[in-house]
Short mmCIF file of C-alpha atoms in Angstrom, two decimals:
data_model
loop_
_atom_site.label_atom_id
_atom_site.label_comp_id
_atom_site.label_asym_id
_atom_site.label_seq_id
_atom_site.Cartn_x
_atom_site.Cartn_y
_atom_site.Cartn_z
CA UNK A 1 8.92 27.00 17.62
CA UNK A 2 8.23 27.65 14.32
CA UNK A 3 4.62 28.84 13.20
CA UNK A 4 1.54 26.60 13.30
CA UNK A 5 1.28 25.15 9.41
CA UNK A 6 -2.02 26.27 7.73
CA UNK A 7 -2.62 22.34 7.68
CA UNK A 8 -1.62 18.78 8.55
CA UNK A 9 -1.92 16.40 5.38
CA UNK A 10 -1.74 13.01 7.09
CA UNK A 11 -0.62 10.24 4.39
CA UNK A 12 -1.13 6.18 4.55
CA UNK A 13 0.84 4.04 2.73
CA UNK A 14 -0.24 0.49 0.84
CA UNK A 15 0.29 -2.72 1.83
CA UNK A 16 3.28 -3.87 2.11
CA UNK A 17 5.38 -0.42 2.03
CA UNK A 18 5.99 1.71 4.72
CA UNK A 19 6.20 5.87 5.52
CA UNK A 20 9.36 6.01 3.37
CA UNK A 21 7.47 4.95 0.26
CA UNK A 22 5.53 8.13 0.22
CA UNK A 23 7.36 10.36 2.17
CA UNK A 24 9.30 11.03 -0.81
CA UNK A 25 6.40 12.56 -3.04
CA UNK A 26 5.80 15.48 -0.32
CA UNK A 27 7.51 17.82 -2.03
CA UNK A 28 6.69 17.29 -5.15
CA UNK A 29 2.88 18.45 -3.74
CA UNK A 30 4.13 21.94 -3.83
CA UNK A 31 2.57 22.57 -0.18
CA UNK A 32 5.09 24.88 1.64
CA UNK A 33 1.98 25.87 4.29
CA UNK A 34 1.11 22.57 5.34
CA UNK A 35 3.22 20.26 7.54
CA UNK A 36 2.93 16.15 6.15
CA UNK A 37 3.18 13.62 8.35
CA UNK A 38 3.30 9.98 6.86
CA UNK A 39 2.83 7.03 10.04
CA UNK A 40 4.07 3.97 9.46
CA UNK A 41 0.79 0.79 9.68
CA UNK A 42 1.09 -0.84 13.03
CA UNK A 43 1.31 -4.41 11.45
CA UNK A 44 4.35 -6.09 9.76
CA UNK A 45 3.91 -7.21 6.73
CA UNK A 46 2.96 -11.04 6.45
CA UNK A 47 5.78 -11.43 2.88
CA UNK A 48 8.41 -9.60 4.20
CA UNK A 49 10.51 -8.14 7.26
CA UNK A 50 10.47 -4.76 5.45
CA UNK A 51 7.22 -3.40 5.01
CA UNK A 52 3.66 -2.69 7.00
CA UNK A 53 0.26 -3.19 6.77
CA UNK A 54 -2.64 -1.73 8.11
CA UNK A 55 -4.76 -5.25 8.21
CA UNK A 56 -4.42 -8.50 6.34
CA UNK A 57 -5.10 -8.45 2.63
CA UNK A 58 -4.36 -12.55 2.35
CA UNK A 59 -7.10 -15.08 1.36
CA UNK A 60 -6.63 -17.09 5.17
CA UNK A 61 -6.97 -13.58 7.10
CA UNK A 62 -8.86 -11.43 5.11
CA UNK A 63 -9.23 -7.60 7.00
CA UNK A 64 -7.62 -8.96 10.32
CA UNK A 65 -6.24 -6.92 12.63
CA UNK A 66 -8.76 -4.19 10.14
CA UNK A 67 -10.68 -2.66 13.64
CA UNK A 68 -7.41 -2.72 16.10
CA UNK A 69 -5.75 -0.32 13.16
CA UNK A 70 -8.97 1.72 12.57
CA UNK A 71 -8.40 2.05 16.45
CA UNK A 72 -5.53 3.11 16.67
CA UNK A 73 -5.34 5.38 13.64
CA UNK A 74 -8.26 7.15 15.10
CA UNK A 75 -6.83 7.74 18.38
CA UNK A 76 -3.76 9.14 16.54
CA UNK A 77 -5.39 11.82 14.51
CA UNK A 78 -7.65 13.03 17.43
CA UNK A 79 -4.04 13.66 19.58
CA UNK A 80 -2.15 14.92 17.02
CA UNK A 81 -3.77 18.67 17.75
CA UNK A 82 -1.77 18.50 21.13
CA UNK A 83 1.44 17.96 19.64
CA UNK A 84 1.04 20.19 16.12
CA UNK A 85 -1.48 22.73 17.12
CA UNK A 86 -3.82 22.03 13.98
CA UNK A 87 -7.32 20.88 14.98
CA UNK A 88 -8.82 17.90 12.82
CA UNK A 89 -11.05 20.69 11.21
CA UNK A 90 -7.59 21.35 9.18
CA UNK A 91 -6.35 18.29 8.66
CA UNK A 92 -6.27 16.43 5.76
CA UNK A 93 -6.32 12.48 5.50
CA UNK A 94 -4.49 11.02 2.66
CA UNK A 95 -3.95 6.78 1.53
CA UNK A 96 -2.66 5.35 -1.51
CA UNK A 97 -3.90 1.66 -2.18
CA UNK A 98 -4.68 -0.09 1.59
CA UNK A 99 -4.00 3.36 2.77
CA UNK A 100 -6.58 4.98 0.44
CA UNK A 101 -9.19 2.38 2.00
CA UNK A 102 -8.06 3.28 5.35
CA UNK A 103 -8.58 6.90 4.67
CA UNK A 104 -12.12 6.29 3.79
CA UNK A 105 -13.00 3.77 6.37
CA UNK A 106 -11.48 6.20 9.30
CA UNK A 107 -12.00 9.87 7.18
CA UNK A 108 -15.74 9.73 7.06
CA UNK A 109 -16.05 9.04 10.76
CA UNK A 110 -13.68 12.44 11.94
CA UNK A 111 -14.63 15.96 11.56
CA UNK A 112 -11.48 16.04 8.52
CA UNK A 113 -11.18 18.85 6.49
CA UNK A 114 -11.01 16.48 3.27
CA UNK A 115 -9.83 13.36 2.28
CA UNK A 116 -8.05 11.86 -0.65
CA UNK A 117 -7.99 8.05 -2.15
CA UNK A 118 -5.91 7.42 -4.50
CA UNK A 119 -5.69 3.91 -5.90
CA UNK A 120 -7.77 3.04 -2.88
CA UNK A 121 -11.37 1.17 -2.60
CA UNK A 122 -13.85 0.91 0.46
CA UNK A 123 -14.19 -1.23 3.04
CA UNK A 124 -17.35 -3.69 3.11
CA UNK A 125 -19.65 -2.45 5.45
CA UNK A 126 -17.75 0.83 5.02
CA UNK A 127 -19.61 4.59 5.46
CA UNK A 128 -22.53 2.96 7.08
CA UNK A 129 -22.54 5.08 9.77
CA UNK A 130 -23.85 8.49 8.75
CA UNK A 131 -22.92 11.87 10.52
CA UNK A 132 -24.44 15.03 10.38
CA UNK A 133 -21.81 16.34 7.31
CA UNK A 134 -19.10 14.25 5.77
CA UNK A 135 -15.31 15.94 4.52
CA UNK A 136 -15.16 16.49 0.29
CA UNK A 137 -13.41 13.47 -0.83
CA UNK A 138 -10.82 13.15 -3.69
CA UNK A 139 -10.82 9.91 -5.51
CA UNK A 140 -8.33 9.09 -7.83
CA UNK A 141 -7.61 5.62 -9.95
CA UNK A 142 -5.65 4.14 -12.74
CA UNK A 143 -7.49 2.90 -15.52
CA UNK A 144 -5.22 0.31 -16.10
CA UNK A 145 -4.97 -0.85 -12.23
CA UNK A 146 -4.36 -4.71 -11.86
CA UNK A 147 -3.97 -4.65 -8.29
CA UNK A 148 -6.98 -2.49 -7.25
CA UNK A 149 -9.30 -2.63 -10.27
CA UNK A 150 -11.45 0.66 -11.25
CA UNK A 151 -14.71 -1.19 -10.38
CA UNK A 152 -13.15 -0.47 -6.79
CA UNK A 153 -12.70 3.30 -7.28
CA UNK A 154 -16.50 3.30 -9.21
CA UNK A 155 -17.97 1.67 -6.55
CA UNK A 156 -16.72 3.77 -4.29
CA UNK A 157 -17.56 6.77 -5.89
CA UNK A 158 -21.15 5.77 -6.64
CA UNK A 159 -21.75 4.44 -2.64
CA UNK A 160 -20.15 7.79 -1.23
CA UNK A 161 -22.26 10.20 -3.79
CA UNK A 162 -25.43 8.17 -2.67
CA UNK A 163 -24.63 8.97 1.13
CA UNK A 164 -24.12 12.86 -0.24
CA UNK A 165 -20.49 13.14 0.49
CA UNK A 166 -19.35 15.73 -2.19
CA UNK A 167 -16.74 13.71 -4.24
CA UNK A 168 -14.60 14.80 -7.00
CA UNK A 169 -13.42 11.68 -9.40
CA UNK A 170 -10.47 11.50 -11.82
CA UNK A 171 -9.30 8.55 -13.80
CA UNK A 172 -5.93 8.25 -15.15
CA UNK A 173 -4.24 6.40 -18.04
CA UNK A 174 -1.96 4.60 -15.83
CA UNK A 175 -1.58 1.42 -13.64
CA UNK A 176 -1.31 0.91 -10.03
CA UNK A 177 1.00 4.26 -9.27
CA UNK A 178 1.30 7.93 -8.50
CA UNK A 179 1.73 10.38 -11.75
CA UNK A 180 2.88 14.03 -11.70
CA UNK A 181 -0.78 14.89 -13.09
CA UNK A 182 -2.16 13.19 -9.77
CA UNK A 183 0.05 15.31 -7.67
CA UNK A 184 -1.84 18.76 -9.43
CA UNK A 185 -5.26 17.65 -9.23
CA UNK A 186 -4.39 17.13 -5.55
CA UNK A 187 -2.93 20.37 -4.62
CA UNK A 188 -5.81 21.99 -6.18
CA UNK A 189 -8.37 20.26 -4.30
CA UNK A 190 -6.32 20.89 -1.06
CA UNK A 191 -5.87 24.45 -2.04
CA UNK A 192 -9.98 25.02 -2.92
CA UNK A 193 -10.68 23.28 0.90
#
């Protein structure tokens, strides 16, 4: 047994891709202390036989299967101190696209140390419920996003502020995607938690 990492940075993929997609990136964090862990979404994906999805994004089915996954993602994070040793107090919940949404949706229920959207949007009805202190959120969004517009990332922004979550908001010159330049503004904000 090795030593416990200083934190767990728990990372959701979109629709449609699975852990793989950003399992890749997790060096490229330059985050030797923390230990990343990247589930899979426990729903195929409706276009495809590779690929997940954490609820249905199609016209017909819009957010089904949306409150089984928020389920069963929250039962996940609360047992993963049993089997890493890191409390949810250091744990960090990551999602790009359909997995940023899902990190917002789920993060600002949990006692998380922080939580990061990028390319993500909220939920309707989303951060309703209001606990006593919410984690800092990172929100970050392609200007040029055709698949989640920046209205999404705005909106977002503007509804979590108004609840007094302590958000910090970058915009990049980019589309629908994960930059280098993304990758520093998150290790810093992981590193100042």
């Amino acid at each position: 047994m090795g030593q416990v990492p200083k934190g767990l940075i728990v990372t959701l993929h979109g629709w449609g891709a699975d852990a793989e997609d950003l399992a890749s990136l997790s060096p490229f964090f330059n985050l030797p202390d923390y230990q990343f862990i990247f589930p899979n979404a426990p729903f195929p994906f409706p276009n495809s036989s590779v690929g997940r999805a954490w609820y249905d994004l199609r016209m017909e089915n819009m957010y089904q299967g949306l409150a089984e996954s928020r389920q069963i993602l929250i039962d996940w994070l609360e047992s993963l101190d049993s089997s890493t040793g890191v409390p949810l107090s250091r744990t960090i919940l990551s999602g790009f696209s359909q997995g940023g949404a899902m990190t917002l949706d789920v993060g600002l229920t949990l006692p998380l140390a922080g939580l990061i959207c990028m390319s993500g949007y909220l939920h309707p009805g989303a951060a309703t419920s209001v606990p006593s202190s919410f984690p800092p959120v990172l929100i970050t969004h392609g200007k040029q996003d055709t698949v989640v517009p920046l209205q999404a990332a705005i909106k977002a922004r503007e509804t979590l502020e108004s609840l007094g979550v302590a958000v910090e908001y970058h915009e990049f010159d980019m589309g629908h995607e994960i930059r280098p330049e993304m990758l520093e503004i998150l290790r810093n904000f992981v590193e100042n938690l």
